[in-house]
C-alpha atoms as one frame of an Amber mdcrd trajectory, in Angstrom:
protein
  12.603  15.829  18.981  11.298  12.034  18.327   7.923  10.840  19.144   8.253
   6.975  20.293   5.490   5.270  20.522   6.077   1.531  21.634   3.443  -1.282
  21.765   3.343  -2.732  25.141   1.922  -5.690  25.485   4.824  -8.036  24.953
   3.044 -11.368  26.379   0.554 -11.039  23.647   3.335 -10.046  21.484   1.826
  -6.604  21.193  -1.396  -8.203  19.514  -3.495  -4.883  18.800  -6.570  -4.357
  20.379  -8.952  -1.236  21.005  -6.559  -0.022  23.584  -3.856  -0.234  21.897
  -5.383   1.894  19.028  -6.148   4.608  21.340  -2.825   4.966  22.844  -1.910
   5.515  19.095  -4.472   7.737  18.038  -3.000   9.777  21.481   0.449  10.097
  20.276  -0.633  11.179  16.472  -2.702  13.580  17.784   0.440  14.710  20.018
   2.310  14.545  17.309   0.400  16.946  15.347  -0.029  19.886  17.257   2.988
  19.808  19.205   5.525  21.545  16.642   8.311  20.148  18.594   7.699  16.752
  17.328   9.928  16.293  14.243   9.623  12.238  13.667   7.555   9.406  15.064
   8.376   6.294  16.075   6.528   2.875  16.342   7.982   0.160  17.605   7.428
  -3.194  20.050   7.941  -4.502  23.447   9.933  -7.711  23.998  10.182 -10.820
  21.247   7.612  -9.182  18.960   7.056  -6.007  16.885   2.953  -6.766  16.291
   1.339 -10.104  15.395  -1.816  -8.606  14.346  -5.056  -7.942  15.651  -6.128
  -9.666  19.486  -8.552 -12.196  17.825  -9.774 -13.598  21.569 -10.512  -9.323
  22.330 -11.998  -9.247  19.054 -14.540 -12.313  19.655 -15.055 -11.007  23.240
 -16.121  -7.825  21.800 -18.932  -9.807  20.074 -18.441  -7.906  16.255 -15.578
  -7.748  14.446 -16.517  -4.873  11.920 -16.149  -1.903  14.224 -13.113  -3.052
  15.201 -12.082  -3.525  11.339 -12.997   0.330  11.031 -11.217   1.455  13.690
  -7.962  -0.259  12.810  -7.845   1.647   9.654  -8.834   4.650  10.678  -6.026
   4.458  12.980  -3.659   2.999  10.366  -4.658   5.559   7.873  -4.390   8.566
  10.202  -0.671   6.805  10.988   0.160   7.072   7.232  -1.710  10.632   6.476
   0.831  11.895   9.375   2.613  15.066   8.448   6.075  14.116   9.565   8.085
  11.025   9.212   7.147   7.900  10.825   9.863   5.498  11.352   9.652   1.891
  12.542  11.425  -0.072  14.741  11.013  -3.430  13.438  12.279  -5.697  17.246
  10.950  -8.896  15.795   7.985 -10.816  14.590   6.106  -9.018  12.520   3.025
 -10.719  11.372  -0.578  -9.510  10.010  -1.741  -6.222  11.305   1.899  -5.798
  12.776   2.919  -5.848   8.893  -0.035  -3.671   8.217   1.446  -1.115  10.607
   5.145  -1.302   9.247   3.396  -0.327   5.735   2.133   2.797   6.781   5.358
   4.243   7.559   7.723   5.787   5.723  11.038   4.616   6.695  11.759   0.909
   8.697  14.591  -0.379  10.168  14.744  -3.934  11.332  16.673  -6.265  13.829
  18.648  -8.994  11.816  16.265 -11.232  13.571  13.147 -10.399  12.322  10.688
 -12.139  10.710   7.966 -10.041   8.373   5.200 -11.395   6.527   1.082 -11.127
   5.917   0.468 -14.566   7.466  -3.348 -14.077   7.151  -3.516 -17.325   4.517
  -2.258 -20.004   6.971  -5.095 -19.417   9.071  -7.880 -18.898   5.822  -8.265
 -15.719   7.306  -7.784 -12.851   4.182  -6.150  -9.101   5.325  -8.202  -6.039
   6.592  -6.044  -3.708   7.256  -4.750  -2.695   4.011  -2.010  -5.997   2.949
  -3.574  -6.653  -0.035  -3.029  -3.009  -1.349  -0.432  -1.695   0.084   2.025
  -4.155   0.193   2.074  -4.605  -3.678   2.709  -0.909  -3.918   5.721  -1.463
  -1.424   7.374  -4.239  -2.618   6.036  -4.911  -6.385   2.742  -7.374  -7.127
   4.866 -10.243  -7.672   6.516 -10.984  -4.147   3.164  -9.116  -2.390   1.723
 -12.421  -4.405   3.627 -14.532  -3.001   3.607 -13.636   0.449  -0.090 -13.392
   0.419  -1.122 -16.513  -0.556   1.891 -18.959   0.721   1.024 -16.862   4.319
   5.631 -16.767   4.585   7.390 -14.942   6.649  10.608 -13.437   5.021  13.865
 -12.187   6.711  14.374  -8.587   7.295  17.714  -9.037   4.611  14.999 -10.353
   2.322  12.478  -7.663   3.341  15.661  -5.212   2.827  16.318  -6.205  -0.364
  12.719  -6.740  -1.137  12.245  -2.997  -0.647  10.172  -2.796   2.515  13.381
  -2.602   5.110  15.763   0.220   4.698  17.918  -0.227   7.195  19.078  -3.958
   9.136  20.737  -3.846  12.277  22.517  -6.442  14.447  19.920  -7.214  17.399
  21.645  -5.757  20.154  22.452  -2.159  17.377  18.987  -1.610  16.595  18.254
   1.024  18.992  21.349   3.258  18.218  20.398   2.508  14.459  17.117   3.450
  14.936  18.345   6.634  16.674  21.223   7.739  14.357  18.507   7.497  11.984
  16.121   9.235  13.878  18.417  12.032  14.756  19.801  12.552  11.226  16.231
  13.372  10.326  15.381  15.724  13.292  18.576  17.609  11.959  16.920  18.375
   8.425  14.516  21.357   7.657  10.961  20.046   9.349   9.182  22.149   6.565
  10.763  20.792   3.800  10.220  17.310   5.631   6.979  17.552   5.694   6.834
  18.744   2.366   8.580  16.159   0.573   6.799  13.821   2.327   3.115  15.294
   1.408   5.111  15.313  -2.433   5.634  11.414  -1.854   2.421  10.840  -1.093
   0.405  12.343  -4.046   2.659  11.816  -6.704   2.737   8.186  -6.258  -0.890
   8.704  -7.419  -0.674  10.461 -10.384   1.019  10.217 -13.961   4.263  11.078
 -14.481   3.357  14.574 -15.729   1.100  15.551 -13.187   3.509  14.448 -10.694
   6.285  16.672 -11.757   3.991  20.200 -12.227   2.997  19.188  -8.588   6.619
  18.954  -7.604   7.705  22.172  -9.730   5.043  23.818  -7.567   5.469  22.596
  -4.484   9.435  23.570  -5.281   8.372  27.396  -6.329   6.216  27.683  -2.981
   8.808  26.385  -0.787  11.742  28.565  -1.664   9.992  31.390  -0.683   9.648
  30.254   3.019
């Protein structure tokens, strides 16, 4: 079974706020001790996937750093997940909605979509991980670029880029989405899960460290 959690707030373009973090934080927490769950999804209501962070419900708050902390403790608990996290890229994706796309592991986008950081047309500079993730995603170079020019790039750019896997015609992104989705629900959740935990550390170490840990991980999984 799939997971799908959808940002619903589609006349603020799904702008994040505290609320919306905690209806996150819900379904990773769901996500993790129900064993049924075999893949998350994250996408957007309406026009937008996620234009970033609700400035005005920021300012209201009065303080903008515990909001900062939360965000990533919400992002980072979305990219420390066990299983696969897909996203369903619907449309603008800007800022914090980038942020988002970068902590998951596999995106597929609408033909439509536009993805960038965007944080440098307003002087405004990332806090919820651009400016380090996104070079490991898509090389320094073009995370450069992006950055400072504040662009927005096509999800066949993004594809070929190396942030989009998948682009769908608008109106074929939800059975895209879901034949991907369902192709991954059919493999082994163990070894999914595994792999994925493999991903994640070796991209950390050196080349030789990386390949005991995978000879290990290899050795302990056969015998499961």
């Amino acid at each position: 079974n799939a997971l799908w959690m959808r940002l619903n707030r589609p006349a603020a373009f799904n702008a994040i706020t505290a609320d919306v973090l905690d209806r996150l934080d819900e379904g990773l927490a769901l996500a993790a001790r129900d064993p049924a769950v075999r893949v998350l999804v994250v996408t957007g209501a309406g026009r937008a996937f996620c234009v970033g962070a609700d400035l005005k419900a920021i300012r209201a708050a009065g303080a903008a750093e515990p909001f900062l902390c939360r965000l990533n403790d919400t992002l980072n608990r979305l990219e420390a997940c066990a299983k696969p996290v897909v996203a369903m890229v619907n449309g603008t994706t800007l800022a914090g909605g980038l942020e988002l796309v970068l902590c998951c592991d596999l995106v597929v986008a609408a033909r439509s979509a536009r993805l960038g950081d965007g944080h440098a047309r307003y002087g405004l500079l990332p806090g919820g991980g651009a400016s380090a993730r996104l070079p490991r995603a898509i090389g320094a170079s073009r995370a450069r670029y992006l950055l400072h020019t504040g662009d927005t790039w096509s999800a066949e750019a993004m594809r070929d880029a190396g942030l989009v896997h998948e682009v769908a015609d608008d109106e074929a992104l939800l059975p895209a989405t879901q034949a991907l989705v369902d192709a991954l629900c059919a493999r082994s959740p163990l070894a999914q899960q595994r792999l994925k935990a493999l991903l994640h550390a070796g991209q950390d170490l050196d080349l030789p460290a990386a390949l005991a840990l995978e000879q290990a991980a290899m050795l302990e999984h056969q015998d499961s």
